[in-house]
């Protein structure tokens, strides 16, 4: 539930201020349902790359620039925001434009949450990194410092972006 309210709050602040951030249309908090209504996108970058693994270099550049711009926008805010779950599944395509989605783990560095050291216990469940009960990213895209339970910073997001750029370039 905390991730739901975090994501709602972050999206309300960001969604209409950058073309590469998913737009929020509404929030439902009527019991028993919780839901966020987002703009309709065609598919995830992950699915698109699996369907069409070979792309031109110009298309690679367009996708790479869109992905990079969305993260640059989060990191250049005051205070800076760390997405904490950058992966091709969280970049959505709408009319050829990339939209960064899934802001449930996004944290402000000033709030301290994004820069605190992780507890000693980390386990993996369904491909998700967990410290206690809090999801802290997806292992396949996680930066080495995240795996070593060190601070999560903007640099950790950039490492994960590098994995996404590799996926775009290779189709793997």
CSV table of C-alpha atoms in Angstrom, one decimal:
chain,number,residue,atom,x,y,z
A,1,UNK,CA,0.0,0.0,0.0
A,2,UNK,CA,2.9,2.4,0.7
A,3,UNK,CA,4.2,1.9,-2.8
A,4,UNK,CA,0.8,2.6,-4.2
A,5,UNK,CA,0.6,6.0,-2.4
A,6,UNK,CA,4.2,6.8,-3.2
A,7,UNK,CA,3.6,6.1,-6.9
A,8,UNK,CA,0.4,8.1,-7.0
A,9,UNK,CA,2.1,11.1,-5.3
A,10,UNK,CA,5.2,11.0,-7.6
A,11,UNK,CA,3.1,10.6,-10.7
A,12,UNK,CA,0.8,13.5,-9.8
A,13,UNK,CA,4.0,15.7,-9.4
A,14,UNK,CA,5.7,14.5,-12.5
A,15,UNK,CA,3.4,13.2,-15.1
A,16,UNK,CA,2.4,16.4,-16.9
A,17,UNK,CA,5.8,18.0,-16.8
A,18,UNK,CA,7.9,15.8,-19.1
A,19,UNK,CA,7.0,13.9,-22.3
A,20,UNK,CA,8.9,10.8,-21.3
A,21,UNK,CA,7.1,10.3,-18.0
A,22,UNK,CA,3.9,8.3,-18.0
A,23,UNK,CA,0.8,10.5,-17.4
A,24,UNK,CA,-1.6,9.8,-14.6
A,25,UNK,CA,-5.3,10.2,-15.4
A,26,UNK,CA,-6.8,9.3,-12.0
A,27,UNK,CA,-6.5,7.4,-8.7
A,28,UNK,CA,-9.1,5.1,-7.1
A,29,UNK,CA,-8.9,4.7,-3.4
A,30,UNK,CA,-12.5,3.5,-2.8
A,31,UNK,CA,-12.4,0.3,-0.6
A,32,UNK,CA,-11.7,-2.5,-1.4
A,33,UNK,CA,-10.0,-1.3,-4.7
A,34,UNK,CA,-6.9,0.7,-5.1
A,35,UNK,CA,-5.9,1.7,-8.6
A,36,UNK,CA,-4.0,4.2,-10.7
A,37,UNK,CA,-5.3,5.1,-14.1
A,38,UNK,CA,-2.5,5.9,-16.5
A,39,UNK,CA,-2.4,7.0,-20.1
A,40,UNK,CA,-2.8,4.0,-22.5
A,41,UNK,CA,0.5,2.8,-24.1
A,42,UNK,CA,1.0,0.2,-26.7
A,43,UNK,CA,3.4,-2.1,-25.0
A,44,UNK,CA,6.6,-2.3,-22.9
A,45,UNK,CA,10.0,-1.8,-24.4
A,46,UNK,CA,10.8,-5.3,-23.2
A,47,UNK,CA,8.0,-6.8,-25.2
A,48,UNK,CA,8.7,-4.7,-28.2
A,49,UNK,CA,12.4,-5.7,-28.3
A,50,UNK,CA,11.5,-9.4,-28.0
A,51,UNK,CA,9.1,-9.0,-31.0
A,52,UNK,CA,11.5,-7.0,-33.2
A,53,UNK,CA,15.0,-7.7,-31.9
A,54,UNK,CA,16.9,-6.2,-34.9
A,55,UNK,CA,16.5,-2.4,-35.1
A,56,UNK,CA,18.2,0.3,-37.1
A,57,UNK,CA,20.8,2.5,-35.5
A,58,UNK,CA,18.6,5.5,-35.8
A,59,UNK,CA,15.8,3.8,-34.0
A,60,UNK,CA,18.3,2.7,-31.3
A,61,UNK,CA,19.3,6.3,-30.8
A,62,UNK,CA,15.7,7.5,-30.6
A,63,UNK,CA,14.8,4.9,-27.9
A,64,UNK,CA,18.1,5.5,-26.0
A,65,UNK,CA,17.6,9.3,-26.0
A,66,UNK,CA,14.0,8.9,-24.7
A,67,UNK,CA,15.0,6.5,-21.9
A,68,UNK,CA,17.9,8.7,-21.0
A,69,UNK,CA,15.8,11.9,-20.9
A,70,UNK,CA,13.3,10.4,-18.6
A,71,UNK,CA,16.0,9.5,-16.0
A,72,UNK,CA,17.8,12.8,-16.5
A,73,UNK,CA,14.6,14.6,-15.6
A,74,UNK,CA,14.1,12.6,-12.4
A,75,UNK,CA,17.8,13.1,-11.4
A,76,UNK,CA,17.8,16.8,-12.1
A,77,UNK,CA,14.8,17.6,-9.9
A,78,UNK,CA,15.3,19.3,-6.6
A,79,UNK,CA,15.6,17.2,-4.6
A,80,UNK,CA,16.8,14.5,-7.0
A,81,UNK,CA,14.7,11.4,-7.4
A,82,UNK,CA,16.0,7.8,-7.8
A,83,UNK,CA,13.6,5.5,-9.7
A,84,UNK,CA,15.1,2.4,-8.1
A,85,UNK,CA,13.6,-0.1,-10.6
A,86,UNK,CA,14.9,0.9,-14.1
A,87,UNK,CA,14.3,-1.9,-16.5
A,88,UNK,CA,12.9,-2.4,-20.0
A,89,UNK,CA,9.6,-3.6,-18.6
A,90,UNK,CA,9.1,-0.1,-17.0
A,91,UNK,CA,9.7,1.8,-20.2
A,92,UNK,CA,6.4,1.9,-22.2
A,93,UNK,CA,5.9,2.8,-25.8
A,94,UNK,CA,3.2,5.1,-27.0
A,95,UNK,CA,3.3,6.1,-30.7
A,96,UNK,CA,7.1,5.5,-30.9
A,97,UNK,CA,7.8,7.6,-27.7
A,98,UNK,CA,9.2,6.0,-24.6
A,99,UNK,CA,7.4,6.7,-21.3
A,100,UNK,CA,9.0,5.8,-17.9
A,101,UNK,CA,6.5,4.1,-15.6
A,102,UNK,CA,6.2,2.2,-12.3
A,103,UNK,CA,7.2,4.9,-9.9
A,104,UNK,CA,6.3,2.8,-6.8
A,105,UNK,CA,9.9,2.6,-5.6
A,106,UNK,CA,10.9,6.2,-6.5
A,107,UNK,CA,12.5,8.0,-3.6
A,108,UNK,CA,13.9,11.4,-3.0
A,109,UNK,CA,17.6,11.5,-1.9
A,110,UNK,CA,16.7,14.3,0.6
A,111,UNK,CA,14.2,12.0,2.3
A,112,UNK,CA,17.1,9.7,3.0
A,113,UNK,CA,15.3,6.6,1.8
A,114,UNK,CA,17.2,6.3,-1.5
A,115,UNK,CA,20.6,6.7,0.1
A,116,UNK,CA,20.3,4.6,3.3
A,117,UNK,CA,22.3,1.4,3.5
A,118,UNK,CA,20.3,-1.7,3.1
A,119,UNK,CA,19.9,-4.1,6.0
A,120,UNK,CA,22.1,-7.2,6.0
A,121,UNK,CA,19.3,-9.5,5.0
A,122,UNK,CA,18.5,-9.5,1.3
A,123,UNK,CA,16.7,-12.3,-0.4
A,124,UNK,CA,15.4,-12.9,-3.9
A,125,UNK,CA,11.8,-13.8,-4.6
A,126,UNK,CA,10.4,-13.9,-8.1
A,127,UNK,CA,13.4,-12.0,-9.5
A,128,UNK,CA,12.8,-9.0,-7.1
A,129,UNK,CA,15.4,-7.9,-4.6
A,130,UNK,CA,13.9,-7.6,-1.1
A,131,UNK,CA,15.3,-6.1,2.0
A,132,UNK,CA,12.9,-7.4,4.7
A,133,UNK,CA,9.6,-6.8,3.0
A,134,UNK,CA,10.4,-3.8,0.8
A,135,UNK,CA,11.0,-4.4,-2.9
A,136,UNK,CA,14.3,-2.7,-3.9
A,137,UNK,CA,14.5,-3.5,-7.6
A,138,UNK,CA,14.8,-6.3,-10.1
A,139,UNK,CA,18.0,-8.4,-9.9
A,140,UNK,CA,18.6,-8.7,-13.6
A,141,UNK,CA,19.0,-4.9,-13.9
A,142,UNK,CA,20.5,-4.2,-10.5
A,143,UNK,CA,23.8,-2.3,-10.1
A,144,UNK,CA,26.6,-4.1,-8.2
A,145,UNK,CA,26.3,-1.7,-5.3
A,146,UNK,CA,22.7,-2.6,-4.9
A,147,UNK,CA,23.6,-6.3,-4.8
A,148,UNK,CA,26.3,-5.6,-2.2
A,149,UNK,CA,23.7,-3.8,0.0
A,150,UNK,CA,25.4,-0.4,-0.5
A,151,UNK,CA,23.8,3.0,-1.1
A,152,UNK,CA,21.3,3.4,-3.9
A,153,UNK,CA,22.0,6.6,-5.8
A,154,UNK,CA,21.3,8.1,-9.2
A,155,UNK,CA,24.4,6.1,-10.4
A,156,UNK,CA,22.5,2.9,-9.6
A,157,UNK,CA,19.7,4.0,-11.9
A,158,UNK,CA,22.3,4.8,-14.6
A,159,UNK,CA,23.8,1.3,-14.3
A,160,UNK,CA,20.4,-0.2,-14.8
A,161,UNK,CA,19.8,2.2,-17.8
A,162,UNK,CA,23.0,0.8,-19.3
A,163,UNK,CA,21.5,-2.7,-19.1
A,164,UNK,CA,18.4,-1.4,-20.9
A,165,UNK,CA,20.5,0.3,-23.6
A,166,UNK,CA,22.3,-3.0,-24.1
A,167,UNK,CA,18.9,-4.7,-24.5
A,168,UNK,CA,17.9,-2.1,-27.1
A,169,UNK,CA,21.2,-2.5,-29.0
A,170,UNK,CA,21.4,-6.3,-29.0
A,171,UNK,CA,17.7,-7.2,-28.8
A,172,UNK,CA,18.6,-9.6,-26.0
